[in-house]
Amino acid sequence: MGEIIKLTAALVVISMVIGLAVAVTNNKTKDRIKEQQLHIQQSAVEAVFPSGVAISEHEGDGGLPYKYWSASDNGELIGYAFKITGQGYAGDILFMISADTAGKILGMTVLEHNETPGLGSRVTEVASNKYIWYPVGSSEKVKPWFTEQFEGLSCFKPIGIDKSGEWHKFDAQRRAQLQSRNTVTAITGSTITTAAFTKSIERKAAVYVASLKEKYLEK
Amino acid sequence: MLKEEVKRGVITENPILILALGLCPSLAVSTSVTNGLGMGLATMFVLVCSNIIISIIKGWVPDKVRIPCFIMVSAAFVSILHLFIKAYMPLLDQRLGIFIPLITVNCIILGRAEAFASKNSLSRSFTDGIVMGLGFTVSLLILSAIREFLGSNKLFDLMVIPKFQPLTAFALAPGGFFTIAFVMGVVSFLRSRKEARA
C-alpha cells in the first residue's frame, strides 16, 4: 500500500512540473505561432494574385468557401482566392488557388502536403538552374513549375494530364499547345498526386468560382 | 578527455551506425541534408536536456516507474522544442512535420536515459548528451548527403552535377535501407581491419 502511494506521488509530481513547463512555454509562444501562421497564409494569398492589387478577406456561408479573398485593381474585381484540399497519394493536399470570374486560374500555391519525398513532393519543386558551386547570394525568384503550369487554364473545363514530359523542360510553343488543350503535365512517377490537383479543381474550385460569381452578380 | 568523449559518441559508440538506435527517424528524415541537420540538432537538444534532468532526478525516482518518468521528461522537452520551432522556424516545422513530436519515442533518448544518465553524474550525462547528439547528427548528415545526391542530384536543395539523372529509389524508403546498410558495412569493415591490425 505504502509503495503504491510512493509510486503515484512520484508520477504526479513529475507530471505536474512537466505540465506546468509546457503550459508556460505554450503561453509564451502562442501569439508568435498565430502570427507566423497568419503570415504564411498572407504570403500565400499574395502569391496567387498579381502584385499590386488590393486584397480583402471575406467569410462565406452557404455554397461559398468559409474563408475567401477577393482582389481588385482600381475598383475592378480581378478574382477570388480560396483554399481547397485534394486527396493525394499520402493524405490530403491543401492548396490555395485563385481564379477570375470567368474561371481562369490566376495562380496556385501548395500550403500543406505529405507526398513521397522525391516523387509527389516535387509539387513544390522550383525548376532552378542553380548549382551548388554558385556563389551564395545569387538568388532568383522562381515559382514552383508544377503549380505555375495551371495559370491560365480554365477550372470550368476538365483539366487533362499529359505524360509525355515535364512542363519546366518544354519550350514556349509546347507550353502554349498544352494550354490550348487545358492540359497540365504530370510529375514523373506521381500521376496520383497530379490528379489530386486536377480533380479537386474540377470538383471544388469550379463550384466555388461559380457560386462566388453568382453572389457578386447579385450585388 | 574531451577528445575521447567525442570519439566515443561519433565513432566507437555511434548511435545509428554502431548501436543501431533510432533507425526509424533516420530513414524518414534523411532524404535531404537540410532535414537531416535539423533533425540531428533537434534530437541533440532534447537528448542533452533530458540527460541533465534525468541525472538530477535519478536519486528519488522509484525504480518501478522510472521508464514512464523518463518518457515524460523527454516528451516535455520535445513539446517545448516543437512550440519554439513552430514560433521561430516555421519552415523547419513544415519540412520535418510529424517527426519532431516523434523525437519523444526515439530510442536514442530513452536508451541514453536508461543506459547512461540514470547511472552517471550530471556533468558526465551532459557530455554524453552532447557527444551522442553529435554522433547522431554526423551520421544523419552522411546518410542524407548520400541519399539527397543519388536520389535527387542535390545537396542543400541545390543541384550538383549537370545532366546527372538521379536514382529516385534512393529518395524512397528502400534507398534509405540500402544507404544505412552500406554505411554500416563500411564502418564495420574499417573497424574489423583496425582490430585485426591491433
Coordinates of C-alpha atoms in Angstrom, one line a residue:
Chain A
M1 CA 0.0 0.0 0.0
G2 CA 2.7 2.4 1.0
E3 CA 4.7 1.7 -2.1
I4 CA 1.7 2.4 -4.4
I5 CA 1.3 5.8 -2.8
K6 CA 5.0 6.5 -3.3
L7 CA 4.9 5.5 -7.0
T8 CA 1.8 7.5 -7.6
A9 CA 3.3 10.5 -5.8
A10 CA 6.4 10.4 -8.0
L11 CA 4.4 10.3 -11.2
V12 CA 2.0 13.0 -10.0
V13 CA 4.9 15.4 -9.1
I14 CA 6.7 14.8 -12.4
S15 CA 3.6 15.2 -14.5
M16 CA 2.7 18.4 -12.7
V17 CA 6.1 20.0 -13.1
I18 CA 6.2 19.0 -16.8
G19 CA 2.6 20.1 -17.4
L20 CA 3.5 23.5 -15.9
A21 CA 6.6 23.8 -18.0
V22 CA 4.8 23.0 -21.2
A23 CA 1.9 25.3 -20.3
V24 CA 4.3 28.2 -19.6
T25 CA 6.1 27.7 -23.0
N26 CA 2.7 27.4 -24.8
N27 CA 1.6 30.7 -23.2
K28 CA 4.8 32.5 -24.2
T29 CA 4.8 31.2 -27.8
K30 CA 1.2 31.0 -28.8
D31 CA 0.9 34.6 -30.1
R32 CA 4.0 34.3 -32.1
I33 CA 2.8 30.9 -33.6
K34 CA -0.5 32.5 -34.6
E35 CA 1.4 35.4 -36.1
Q36 CA 3.5 33.0 -38.1
Q37 CA 0.5 31.1 -39.4
L38 CA -1.2 34.3 -40.5
H39 CA 2.0 35.4 -42.2
I40 CA 2.2 32.1 -44.1
Q41 CA -1.4 32.4 -45.1
Q42 CA -1.0 36.1 -46.1
S43 CA 2.0 35.4 -48.3
A44 CA 0.1 32.5 -50.0
V45 CA -2.7 34.9 -50.8
E46 CA -0.3 37.5 -52.2
A47 CA 1.5 34.8 -54.2
V48 CA -1.6 33.7 -56.1
F49 CA -2.7 37.2 -57.1
P50 CA -0.8 39.6 -59.4
S51 CA 1.3 42.0 -57.4
G52 CA 0.0 45.5 -56.6
V53 CA -3.7 44.6 -56.2
A54 CA -6.0 45.4 -53.3
I55 CA -6.9 42.2 -51.4
S56 CA -9.7 41.9 -48.9
E57 CA -10.7 38.9 -46.8
H58 CA -14.3 37.6 -46.5
E59 CA -16.1 34.9 -44.7
G60 CA -18.5 32.9 -46.7
D61 CA -21.6 30.7 -46.0
G62 CA -23.9 28.5 -48.0
G63 CA -22.1 27.2 -51.0
L64 CA -19.2 29.6 -50.6
P65 CA -15.8 28.7 -49.1
Y66 CA -15.9 29.6 -45.4
K67 CA -13.0 31.9 -46.0
Y68 CA -12.0 33.6 -49.2
W69 CA -10.2 36.6 -50.5
S70 CA -11.1 38.9 -53.4
A71 CA -8.7 41.1 -55.3
S72 CA -9.5 44.3 -57.1
D73 CA -7.4 46.7 -59.2
N74 CA -8.8 50.3 -59.2
G75 CA -12.2 49.1 -58.0
E76 CA -12.5 46.5 -60.7
L77 CA -12.8 42.9 -59.4
I78 CA -9.9 40.7 -60.6
G79 CA -10.7 37.4 -59.0
Y80 CA -11.1 35.3 -55.9
A81 CA -8.7 33.1 -53.9
F82 CA -9.6 30.2 -51.6
K83 CA -8.1 27.1 -50.1
I84 CA -9.1 23.6 -51.3
T85 CA -7.9 20.1 -50.5
G86 CA -7.3 17.2 -52.8
Q87 CA -6.9 13.6 -51.9
G88 CA -3.2 12.9 -52.6
Y89 CA -1.1 9.8 -52.6
A90 CA -0.4 10.2 -48.8
G91 CA -3.1 12.2 -47.2
D92 CA -4.7 15.5 -48.1
I93 CA -3.0 18.2 -50.1
L94 CA -4.1 21.7 -49.1
F95 CA -3.5 24.4 -51.6
M96 CA -4.5 28.0 -52.3
I97 CA -5.9 28.8 -55.7
S98 CA -7.2 32.0 -57.3
A99 CA -9.4 32.4 -60.4
D100 CA -11.1 35.2 -62.2
T101 CA -14.9 35.4 -62.7
A102 CA -14.7 33.5 -65.9
G103 CA -13.0 30.6 -64.1
K104 CA -9.5 31.2 -65.5
I105 CA -6.9 30.2 -62.9
L106 CA -4.7 33.1 -61.9
G107 CA -2.3 31.4 -59.5
M108 CA -1.8 28.4 -57.2
T109 CA 0.4 27.6 -54.3
V110 CA 0.7 24.5 -52.2
L111 CA 0.2 25.0 -48.4
E112 CA 0.4 21.5 -46.9
H113 CA 1.1 18.0 -48.3
N114 CA 2.6 14.7 -47.1
E115 CA 3.6 13.3 -50.5
T116 CA 6.5 11.0 -51.0
P117 CA 9.9 12.8 -50.9
G118 CA 11.5 12.7 -54.4
L119 CA 8.2 11.9 -56.2
G120 CA 5.0 13.6 -55.2
S121 CA 6.8 16.2 -53.0
R122 CA 8.1 17.7 -56.2
V123 CA 4.8 19.7 -56.4
T124 CA 6.8 22.4 -54.6
E125 CA 9.9 21.9 -56.6
V126 CA 11.4 25.0 -58.2
A127 CA 13.0 24.4 -61.6
S128 CA 16.2 26.0 -60.5
N129 CA 19.3 26.1 -62.6
K130 CA 21.3 26.9 -59.5
Y131 CA 24.3 24.7 -58.8
I132 CA 26.0 24.2 -55.5
W133 CA 29.2 25.8 -56.6
Y134 CA 27.5 29.1 -57.5
P135 CA 28.4 31.9 -55.0
V136 CA 26.0 32.3 -52.2
G137 CA 23.6 35.2 -52.6
S138 CA 22.8 34.9 -56.3
S139 CA 19.2 34.4 -55.5
E140 CA 16.5 34.0 -58.1
K141 CA 12.8 34.3 -57.6
V142 CA 11.1 31.4 -59.4
K143 CA 7.7 29.9 -58.9
P144 CA 7.4 26.1 -58.5
W145 CA 6.9 24.8 -62.0
F146 CA 4.1 22.3 -61.2
T147 CA 1.7 24.9 -59.9
E148 CA 2.7 27.6 -62.4
Q149 CA 1.5 25.5 -65.3
F150 CA -2.1 25.7 -64.1
E151 CA -2.1 29.5 -64.6
G152 CA -4.3 30.5 -67.5
L153 CA -6.2 27.2 -67.6
S154 CA -10.0 27.1 -67.1
C155 CA -11.4 25.4 -64.0
F156 CA -14.8 25.0 -65.6
K157 CA -13.5 22.6 -68.2
P158 CA -11.9 19.2 -67.4
I159 CA -8.1 19.6 -66.9
G160 CA -6.2 16.9 -68.8
I161 CA -3.0 15.2 -67.7
D162 CA -0.2 14.9 -70.2
K163 CA 2.5 12.3 -69.5
S164 CA 4.9 13.0 -72.3
G165 CA 7.3 15.0 -70.2
E166 CA 7.6 17.7 -67.6
W167 CA 6.4 21.3 -68.2
H168 CA 9.6 23.0 -67.0
K169 CA 11.6 21.3 -69.7
F170 CA 9.3 22.4 -72.5
D171 CA 9.7 25.5 -74.7
A172 CA 7.1 28.2 -75.1
Q173 CA 5.4 26.7 -78.1
R174 CA 4.8 23.3 -76.4
R175 CA 3.5 25.1 -73.3
A176 CA 1.0 27.1 -75.4
Q177 CA -0.1 23.9 -77.1
L178 CA -0.8 22.2 -73.7
Q179 CA -2.6 25.3 -72.5
S180 CA -4.9 25.4 -75.5
R181 CA -5.9 21.8 -74.6
N182 CA -6.5 22.8 -71.0
T183 CA -3.8 20.2 -70.0
V184 CA -1.0 20.0 -67.4
T185 CA 2.0 17.7 -67.4
A186 CA 2.2 15.1 -64.7
I187 CA 5.1 14.8 -62.3
T188 CA 7.1 11.7 -63.4
G189 CA 6.0 8.8 -61.3
S190 CA 3.3 10.8 -59.4
T191 CA 0.2 10.7 -61.5
I192 CA -2.0 10.3 -58.4
T193 CA -0.6 13.5 -56.9
T194 CA -1.1 15.3 -60.2
A195 CA -4.7 14.0 -60.4
A196 CA -5.4 15.2 -56.9
F197 CA -5.0 18.7 -58.1
T198 CA -6.9 18.4 -61.4
K199 CA -9.8 16.5 -59.8
S200 CA -10.2 18.9 -56.8
I201 CA -10.1 21.9 -59.1
E202 CA -12.8 20.4 -61.3
R203 CA -14.9 19.3 -58.3
K204 CA -14.4 22.1 -55.8
A205 CA -12.8 25.1 -57.3
A206 CA -15.3 25.2 -60.2
V207 CA -18.2 25.1 -57.8
Y208 CA -16.8 27.8 -55.6
V209 CA -16.0 30.1 -58.5
A210 CA -19.5 29.6 -59.9
S211 CA -21.2 30.5 -56.6
L212 CA -18.9 33.4 -55.9
K213 CA -19.7 34.8 -59.4
E214 CA -23.4 34.5 -58.6
K215 CA -23.0 36.3 -55.4
Y216 CA -21.2 39.2 -56.9
L217 CA -23.6 39.4 -59.8
E218 CA -26.5 39.8 -57.4
K219 CA -25.0 43.0 -56.0
Chain B
M1 CA 39.3 13.6 -22.2
L2 CA 37.0 15.7 -24.3
K3 CA 38.6 14.3 -27.5
E4 CA 37.9 10.7 -26.2
E5 CA 34.3 11.6 -25.4
V6 CA 33.7 13.0 -28.9
K7 CA 35.4 9.9 -30.4
R8 CA 33.1 7.7 -28.3
G9 CA 29.9 9.4 -29.5
V10 CA 30.8 9.9 -33.1
I11 CA 32.9 6.7 -33.8
T12 CA 33.1 3.9 -31.3
E13 CA 29.5 4.2 -29.9
N14 CA 27.9 6.0 -32.8
P15 CA 24.1 5.8 -32.0
I16 CA 23.0 4.9 -35.6
L17 CA 25.9 3.1 -37.2
I18 CA 27.2 1.1 -34.2
L19 CA 24.4 1.0 -31.6
A20 CA 21.7 0.9 -34.3
L21 CA 19.4 3.1 -32.3
G22 CA 16.8 5.5 -33.8
L23 CA 16.8 3.9 -37.3
C24 CA 13.2 4.8 -37.9
P25 CA 13.5 8.6 -37.9
S26 CA 16.9 8.3 -39.6
L27 CA 15.2 6.5 -42.6
A28 CA 12.4 9.0 -42.6
V29 CA 14.3 12.3 -42.5
S30 CA 17.5 11.5 -44.3
T31 CA 16.1 12.4 -47.7
S32 CA 17.8 15.8 -47.7
V33 CA 20.8 17.3 -45.9
T34 CA 18.7 20.2 -44.5
N35 CA 16.2 17.8 -42.9
G36 CA 19.0 15.7 -41.6
L37 CA 20.8 18.6 -40.0
G38 CA 17.5 20.0 -38.5
M39 CA 16.5 16.6 -37.1
G40 CA 20.0 16.0 -35.7
L41 CA 20.2 19.3 -33.9
A42 CA 16.6 19.0 -32.6
T43 CA 17.4 15.5 -31.2
M44 CA 20.7 16.7 -29.7
F45 CA 18.8 19.5 -27.8
V46 CA 16.3 17.0 -26.4
L47 CA 19.0 14.5 -25.6
V48 CA 21.1 17.0 -23.6
C49 CA 18.1 18.4 -21.7
S50 CA 16.6 15.0 -20.8
N51 CA 20.0 13.6 -19.8
I52 CA 20.5 16.6 -17.5
I53 CA 17.1 16.3 -15.8
I54 CA 17.2 12.5 -15.6
S55 CA 20.6 12.5 -13.9
I56 CA 19.3 15.1 -11.4
I57 CA 16.1 13.2 -10.6
K58 CA 17.6 9.7 -10.7
G59 CA 18.1 9.5 -7.0
W60 CA 14.4 9.8 -5.9
V61 CA 12.5 8.4 -8.9
P62 CA 11.3 4.9 -7.7
D63 CA 12.8 2.2 -9.9
K64 CA 9.4 0.7 -10.8
V65 CA 8.1 3.8 -12.5
R66 CA 11.4 5.1 -13.9
I67 CA 10.5 4.4 -17.6
P68 CA 7.3 6.5 -17.6
C69 CA 9.1 9.2 -15.7
F70 CA 11.9 9.3 -18.3
I71 CA 9.5 9.3 -21.2
M72 CA 7.6 12.2 -19.6
V73 CA 10.8 14.2 -19.2
S74 CA 11.7 13.7 -22.9
A75 CA 8.1 14.4 -24.0
A76 CA 8.2 17.6 -22.1
F77 CA 11.3 18.8 -23.9
V78 CA 10.0 17.7 -27.2
S79 CA 6.8 19.7 -26.7
I80 CA 8.7 22.7 -25.7
L81 CA 11.0 22.4 -28.6
H82 CA 8.1 21.9 -31.0
L83 CA 6.4 25.1 -29.8
F84 CA 9.7 27.0 -30.3
I85 CA 10.3 25.6 -33.7
K86 CA 6.7 26.5 -34.7
A87 CA 7.1 30.0 -33.4
Y88 CA 10.6 30.8 -34.7
M89 CA 11.3 28.3 -37.5
P90 CA 8.0 27.6 -39.3
L91 CA 9.8 26.4 -42.4
L92 CA 11.7 23.7 -40.5
D93 CA 8.4 22.7 -38.9
Q94 CA 6.8 22.3 -42.3
R95 CA 9.8 20.2 -43.6
L96 CA 10.1 17.8 -40.6
G97 CA 6.3 17.8 -39.7
I98 CA 5.3 14.8 -37.6
F99 CA 8.9 13.7 -37.0
I100 CA 9.5 16.5 -34.4
P101 CA 6.8 15.2 -32.0
L102 CA 8.1 11.6 -32.7
I103 CA 11.5 12.5 -31.2
T104 CA 9.8 11.6 -27.9
V105 CA 9.8 7.9 -28.8
N106 CA 13.3 8.0 -30.5
C107 CA 15.2 5.1 -28.9
I108 CA 18.3 7.2 -28.6
I109 CA 16.6 9.4 -26.0
L110 CA 15.3 6.6 -23.8
G111 CA 18.3 4.5 -24.5
R112 CA 20.8 7.1 -23.2
A113 CA 18.5 7.9 -20.2
E114 CA 18.3 4.3 -19.2
A115 CA 21.9 3.2 -20.1
F116 CA 23.8 6.3 -19.1
A117 CA 22.0 9.3 -17.4
S118 CA 20.3 7.2 -14.8
K119 CA 23.7 5.9 -13.6
N120 CA 26.1 8.8 -14.1
S121 CA 26.7 12.2 -12.7
L122 CA 25.2 15.4 -14.1
S123 CA 28.3 16.6 -15.9
R124 CA 29.0 13.2 -17.4
S125 CA 25.4 12.9 -18.6
F126 CA 25.6 16.4 -20.1
T127 CA 28.7 15.4 -22.1
D128 CA 27.1 12.2 -23.1
G129 CA 24.1 14.1 -24.5
I130 CA 26.3 16.4 -26.5
V131 CA 28.5 13.6 -27.9
M132 CA 25.7 11.2 -28.7
G133 CA 23.7 14.0 -30.3
L134 CA 26.8 14.9 -32.3
G135 CA 27.2 11.3 -33.4
F136 CA 23.5 11.2 -34.4
T137 CA 23.8 14.4 -36.3
V138 CA 27.0 13.4 -38.1
S139 CA 25.5 10.0 -39.1
L140 CA 22.3 11.7 -40.4
L141 CA 24.5 14.2 -42.4
I142 CA 26.4 11.3 -44.0
L143 CA 23.2 9.3 -44.8
S144 CA 21.3 12.3 -46.1
A145 CA 24.1 13.6 -48.2
I146 CA 24.4 10.2 -50.0
R147 CA 20.6 9.9 -50.4
E148 CA 20.0 13.5 -51.5
F149 CA 22.8 13.4 -54.0
L150 CA 21.9 10.0 -55.5
G151 CA 18.2 10.4 -55.1
S152 CA 17.7 13.9 -56.5
N153 CA 21.1 15.1 -57.6
K154 CA 21.0 17.9 -55.0
L155 CA 22.8 19.0 -51.8
F156 CA 21.1 21.5 -49.5
D157 CA 18.4 21.7 -52.2
L158 CA 20.9 22.9 -54.8
M159 CA 21.8 21.0 -58.0
V160 CA 25.2 19.2 -58.0
I161 CA 26.1 17.7 -61.4
P162 CA 24.6 18.9 -64.7
K163 CA 22.8 16.2 -66.7
F164 CA 23.0 13.6 -64.0
Q165 CA 19.8 11.5 -64.0
P166 CA 19.1 10.9 -60.2
L167 CA 18.1 7.4 -59.0
T168 CA 14.8 8.2 -57.4
A169 CA 14.9 4.9 -55.4
F170 CA 17.4 6.5 -53.1
A171 CA 15.0 9.2 -52.1
L172 CA 12.4 6.5 -51.1
A173 CA 12.4 4.1 -48.1
P174 CA 14.3 1.2 -49.9
G175 CA 17.1 3.6 -50.8
G176 CA 17.2 4.5 -47.1
F177 CA 17.8 0.9 -46.1
F178 CA 20.4 0.5 -48.8
T179 CA 22.3 3.6 -47.7
I180 CA 22.2 2.7 -44.0
A181 CA 23.3 -0.9 -44.7
F182 CA 26.1 0.3 -46.9
V183 CA 27.4 2.9 -44.5
M184 CA 27.2 0.4 -41.6
G185 CA 29.0 -2.1 -43.7
V186 CA 31.8 0.3 -44.4
V187 CA 32.1 1.3 -40.8
S188 CA 32.3 -2.3 -39.5
F189 CA 34.8 -3.2 -42.3
L190 CA 37.1 -0.4 -41.1
R191 CA 36.6 -1.4 -37.5
S192 CA 37.4 -5.0 -38.1
R193 CA 40.5 -4.1 -40.1
K194 CA 41.7 -1.8 -37.3
E195 CA 41.1 -4.5 -34.7
A196 CA 43.0 -7.1 -36.8
R197 CA 45.9 -4.8 -37.0
A198 CA 45.9 -4.0 -33.3

